[in-house]
Tab-separated table of C-alpha atoms in Angstrom:
chain	number	residue	atom	x	y	z
C	1	UNK	CA	164.864	49.006	118.513
C	2	UNK	CA	162.692	45.136	119.188
C	3	UNK	CA	165.194	43.025	121.068
C	4	UNK	CA	163.498	40.268	120.685
C	5	UNK	CA	162.056	38.768	117.013
C	6	UNK	CA	159.274	36.255	116.250
C	7	UNK	CA	158.768	36.912	112.871
C	8	UNK	CA	155.842	34.073	112.663
C	9	UNK	CA	152.770	36.135	113.460
C	10	UNK	CA	150.820	32.783	113.040
C	11	UNK	CA	151.362	29.092	111.992
C	12	UNK	CA	148.750	26.415	111.457
C	13	UNK	CA	149.078	23.168	111.464
C	14	UNK	CA	147.461	19.500	111.508
C	15	UNK	CA	147.532	17.202	114.351
C	16	UNK	CA	151.225	15.342	114.145
C	17	UNK	CA	152.640	17.751	112.542
C	18	UNK	CA	155.828	18.553	113.689
C	19	UNK	CA	155.884	22.970	114.223
C	20	UNK	CA	159.518	25.263	115.260
C	21	UNK	CA	158.840	28.485	115.844
C	22	UNK	CA	161.837	30.742	115.170
C	23	UNK	CA	162.902	33.197	117.688
C	24	UNK	CA	166.030	35.885	116.925
C	25	UNK	CA	167.291	38.571	120.192
C	26	UNK	CA	169.395	40.843	119.316
C	27	UNK	CA	172.014	42.078	123.053
C	28	UNK	CA	175.557	43.481	123.349
C	29	UNK	CA	175.970	41.860	126.220
C	30	UNK	CA	178.080	38.470	126.885
C	31	UNK	CA	176.283	37.460	129.558
C	32	UNK	CA	171.964	36.988	128.844
C	33	UNK	CA	169.079	34.490	129.760
C	34	UNK	CA	166.280	33.718	126.795
C	35	UNK	CA	163.260	32.075	127.847
C	36	UNK	CA	160.132	30.699	125.813
C	37	UNK	CA	156.755	30.994	127.533
C	38	UNK	CA	153.012	29.529	126.174
C	39	UNK	CA	149.615	31.773	126.643
C	40	UNK	CA	147.127	29.492	126.120
C	41	UNK	CA	143.800	31.606	125.973
C	42	UNK	CA	142.736	31.781	129.153
C	43	UNK	CA	145.798	34.351	129.461
C	44	UNK	CA	147.983	33.107	131.635
C	45	UNK	CA	151.801	33.163	130.625
C	46	UNK	CA	153.107	29.594	131.381
C	47	UNK	CA	157.025	29.153	131.588
C	48	UNK	CA	158.290	26.878	129.512
C	49	UNK	CA	161.900	27.168	129.676
C	50	UNK	CA	165.079	29.035	130.654
C	51	UNK	CA	168.190	29.220	129.196
C	52	UNK	CA	171.717	31.719	129.924
C	53	UNK	CA	174.192	32.799	127.554
C	54	UNK	CA	176.851	30.610	128.668
C	55	UNK	CA	174.699	26.960	127.988
C	56	UNK	CA	174.587	26.574	123.771
C	57	UNK	CA	173.183	22.916	124.734
C	58	UNK	CA	170.132	22.080	123.566
C	59	UNK	CA	167.745	20.768	124.981
C	60	UNK	CA	164.240	18.096	124.674
C	61	UNK	CA	161.544	17.450	127.799
C	62	UNK	CA	158.977	16.014	125.788
C	63	UNK	CA	157.645	16.635	122.897
C	64	UNK	CA	159.383	20.279	122.868
C	65	UNK	CA	162.799	20.994	121.720
C	66	UNK	CA	165.218	24.276	121.759
C	67	UNK	CA	167.562	24.811	119.422
C	68	UNK	CA	170.218	27.773	120.962
C	69	UNK	CA	172.487	28.989	118.330
C	70	UNK	CA	174.462	31.325	119.388
C	71	UNK	CA	176.324	32.449	115.936
C	72	UNK	CA	172.848	32.719	114.512
C	73	UNK	CA	171.233	34.907	118.019
C	74	UNK	CA	168.209	32.316	117.972
C	75	UNK	CA	166.918	30.011	120.708
C	76	UNK	CA	164.178	28.216	118.098
C	77	UNK	CA	161.648	25.744	119.859
C	78	UNK	CA	160.036	22.671	117.998
C	79	UNK	CA	157.235	20.640	118.623
C	80	UNK	CA	157.097	17.476	117.290
C	81	UNK	CA	154.071	15.442	117.298
C	82	UNK	CA	151.445	19.147	117.909
C	83	UNK	CA	148.561	17.809	119.649
C	84	UNK	CA	145.705	20.398	119.629
C	85	UNK	CA	146.074	21.384	123.446
C	86	UNK	CA	149.627	22.743	121.821
C	87	UNK	CA	147.168	25.554	120.402
C	88	UNK	CA	148.322	29.057	122.145
C	89	UNK	CA	150.409	31.920	121.785
C	90	UNK	CA	154.222	31.405	122.352
C	91	UNK	CA	156.690	34.564	123.583
C	92	UNK	CA	160.244	34.126	123.668
C	93	UNK	CA	161.997	37.034	126.092
C	94	UNK	CA	165.005	37.804	126.587
C	95	UNK	CA	167.032	39.639	130.154
C	96	UNK	CA	170.311	41.163	129.287
C	97	UNK	CA	172.784	42.176	132.500
C	98	UNK	CA	173.165	45.566	131.365
C	99	UNK	CA	169.579	46.039	131.934
C	100	UNK	CA	169.181	46.822	135.552
C	101	UNK	CA	165.807	46.578	135.545
C	102	UNK	CA	165.437	43.116	134.989
C	103	UNK	CA	162.340	43.202	132.761
C	104	UNK	CA	161.322	40.442	130.122
C	105	UNK	CA	161.881	41.605	127.002
C	106	UNK	CA	159.295	39.670	124.938
C	107	UNK	CA	158.988	38.935	120.904
C	108	UNK	CA	155.284	39.748	119.631
C	109	UNK	CA	154.692	36.385	119.835
C	110	UNK	CA	153.791	33.156	117.189
C	111	UNK	CA	150.075	32.153	117.630
C	112	UNK	CA	150.041	28.217	116.728
C	113	UNK	CA	147.061	26.710	116.138
C	114	UNK	CA	146.561	22.952	115.098
C	115	UNK	CA	143.814	21.341	114.158
C	116	UNK	CA	142.645	17.694	113.945
Y	1	UNK	CA	151.590	25.242	146.009
Y	2	UNK	CA	149.582	28.157	144.987
Y	3	UNK	CA	150.948	30.143	141.549
Y	4	UNK	CA	150.534	33.932	141.604
Y	5	UNK	CA	147.162	34.870	142.054
Y	6	UNK	CA	145.500	38.377	140.259
Y	7	UNK	CA	142.025	39.282	141.286
Y	8	UNK	CA	139.832	40.901	140.027
Y	9	UNK	CA	139.848	38.479	136.909
Y	10	UNK	CA	137.546	40.987	135.221
Y	11	UNK	CA	137.310	44.591	135.734
Y	12	UNK	CA	135.240	47.100	134.351
Y	13	UNK	CA	135.889	51.262	134.098
Y	14	UNK	CA	134.948	54.257	132.632
Y	15	UNK	CA	137.173	57.170	131.170
Y	16	UNK	CA	138.427	59.084	133.901
Y	17	UNK	CA	137.894	56.365	136.798
Y	18	UNK	CA	140.544	54.512	139.043
Y	19	UNK	CA	141.469	51.441	139.079
Y	20	UNK	CA	143.145	49.058	141.645
Y	21	UNK	CA	144.441	45.787	140.470
Y	22	UNK	CA	145.682	43.356	142.794
Y	23	UNK	CA	148.541	40.456	143.230
Y	24	UNK	CA	149.795	38.012	145.357
Y	25	UNK	CA	152.702	36.073	144.493
Y	26	UNK	CA	154.599	32.870	144.590
Y	27	UNK	CA	155.168	31.776	147.962
Y	28	UNK	CA	158.487	33.404	148.948
Y	29	UNK	CA	159.589	35.475	146.307
Y	30	UNK	CA	160.194	38.224	147.075
Y	31	UNK	CA	160.014	39.995	143.422
Y	32	UNK	CA	156.897	41.337	142.076
Y	33	UNK	CA	156.667	42.599	138.475
Y	34	UNK	CA	153.918	44.025	136.323
Y	35	UNK	CA	153.335	43.945	132.178
Y	36	UNK	CA	150.194	45.391	130.167
Y	37	UNK	CA	149.133	43.573	127.182
Y	38	UNK	CA	147.104	45.520	124.950
Y	39	UNK	CA	145.731	44.518	121.645
Y	40	UNK	CA	148.665	45.296	118.794
Y	41	UNK	CA	151.237	46.192	121.254
Y	42	UNK	CA	152.266	42.855	122.211
Y	43	UNK	CA	153.569	42.650	126.131
Y	44	UNK	CA	155.313	45.761	127.899
Y	45	UNK	CA	156.769	46.072	131.299
Y	46	UNK	CA	155.675	47.894	133.720
Y	47	UNK	CA	156.898	47.581	137.074
Y	48	UNK	CA	159.288	45.798	139.194
Y	49	UNK	CA	158.946	45.647	142.592
Y	50	UNK	CA	161.077	44.189	145.232
Y	51	UNK	CA	161.383	44.302	148.995
Y	52	UNK	CA	158.994	46.512	149.253
Y	53	UNK	CA	160.867	49.011	147.295
Y	54	UNK	CA	160.113	49.880	143.061
Y	55	UNK	CA	163.094	49.333	141.423
Y	56	UNK	CA	162.444	50.032	137.798
Y	57	UNK	CA	159.150	51.538	135.526
Y	58	UNK	CA	158.260	50.657	132.045
Y	59	UNK	CA	157.671	54.039	129.562
Y	60	UNK	CA	154.556	54.596	131.366
Y	61	UNK	CA	152.971	57.956	131.960
Y	62	UNK	CA	153.382	58.729	136.080
Y	63	UNK	CA	149.017	57.433	136.097
Y	64	UNK	CA	150.096	53.624	136.583
Y	65	UNK	CA	151.825	53.632	140.230
Y	66	UNK	CA	151.949	50.943	142.360
Y	67	UNK	CA	152.703	49.474	145.828
Y	68	UNK	CA	154.352	46.062	147.402
Y	69	UNK	CA	153.422	45.201	150.702
Y	70	UNK	CA	155.114	44.249	153.420
Y	71	UNK	CA	153.811	40.457	152.771
Y	72	UNK	CA	155.107	41.255	149.329
Y	73	UNK	CA	151.631	41.476	147.825
Y	74	UNK	CA	151.273	44.041	145.421
Y	75	UNK	CA	149.068	46.844	143.973
Y	76	UNK	CA	148.602	48.912	140.314
Y	77	UNK	CA	146.900	51.536	140.202
Y	78	UNK	CA	145.825	53.201	136.659
Y	79	UNK	CA	144.443	56.763	138.176
Y	80	UNK	CA	142.375	58.788	135.190
Y	81	UNK	CA	141.578	55.955	132.673
Y	82	UNK	CA	141.977	55.857	129.410
Y	83	UNK	CA	140.346	53.877	126.837
Y	84	UNK	CA	143.998	52.983	125.639
Y	85	UNK	CA	144.172	51.043	129.227
Y	86	UNK	CA	141.694	48.790	128.174
Y	87	UNK	CA	143.818	45.534	128.158
Y	88	UNK	CA	144.907	42.323	129.709
Y	89	UNK	CA	147.549	43.160	133.379
Y	90	UNK	CA	149.735	40.794	133.850
Y	91	UNK	CA	151.459	40.053	137.262
Y	92	UNK	CA	154.797	37.700	138.011
Y	93	UNK	CA	156.936	36.675	140.528
Y	94	UNK	CA	160.414	35.318	141.094
Y	95	UNK	CA	163.256	34.761	143.806
Y	96	UNK	CA	165.638	37.497	144.943
Y	97	UNK	CA	167.967	35.981	146.740
Y	98	UNK	CA	170.969	35.850	144.482
Y	99	UNK	CA	170.578	38.133	141.640
Y	100	UNK	CA	166.882	38.286	140.715
Y	101	UNK	CA	168.816	38.779	136.781
Y	102	UNK	CA	169.578	35.567	136.916
Y	103	UNK	CA	165.555	34.061	138.678
Y	104	UNK	CA	162.512	33.216	136.061
Y	105	UNK	CA	159.704	35.107	136.315
Y	106	UNK	CA	156.285	33.410	137.137
Y	107	UNK	CA	152.892	34.885	135.377
Y	108	UNK	CA	149.475	34.616	137.487
Y	109	UNK	CA	146.606	35.170	134.597
Y	110	UNK	CA	146.131	38.240	134.317
Y	111	UNK	CA	143.068	40.750	135.393
Y	112	UNK	CA	141.501	41.671	131.701
Y	113	UNK	CA	140.109	45.696	132.317
Y	114	UNK	CA	138.153	47.288	130.044
Y	115	UNK	CA	137.690	50.765	130.248
Y	116	UNK	CA	134.119	52.598	128.210
């Protein structure tokens, strides 16, 4: 069963638009970590943010913001005033305490295209 | 500080051959993870090494194997290559001083393996 669902496979926006990438996760654990990674065309996964299950505070980092809501099992990512350099595939991922393998469970990713 | 490095960047093999992929973790990191990113299948966990030992493996056949050296670098070996092994292979590393569950995984640029 898919533990992390990113329902949006592709999103296309024009530069300077705001865009929200959705992530819904499934877990029975009370202790878990959520991540967002960015994969530009070069292929390398770039770490963006980590959030533990006990910290529901939203976070803002420059043009990026994250909205974590345990009630809806969602960890959405918003890019404000998007730029062409934001074009990439974005992955949401989950690690659960009960998962002794400590492997990241990735969503399928959302491909974001920002056009000038 | 140098990030995770992987070699080679590209590798072309034919069916039935063996491939060896290499990964050097971030200095101070002792855990190394391998992931496969095949077209249409997303990011799948392959193997996790910590302190020289295999701690967990994903749902892959035994012809996928590896090892971790005393300097914490790692090799991934794929024997009897099949066409569907063509993928981007990503290596990640993390600290494991406390509980590796809590540590962020940082990824390398990957090795693109093409099996003809």
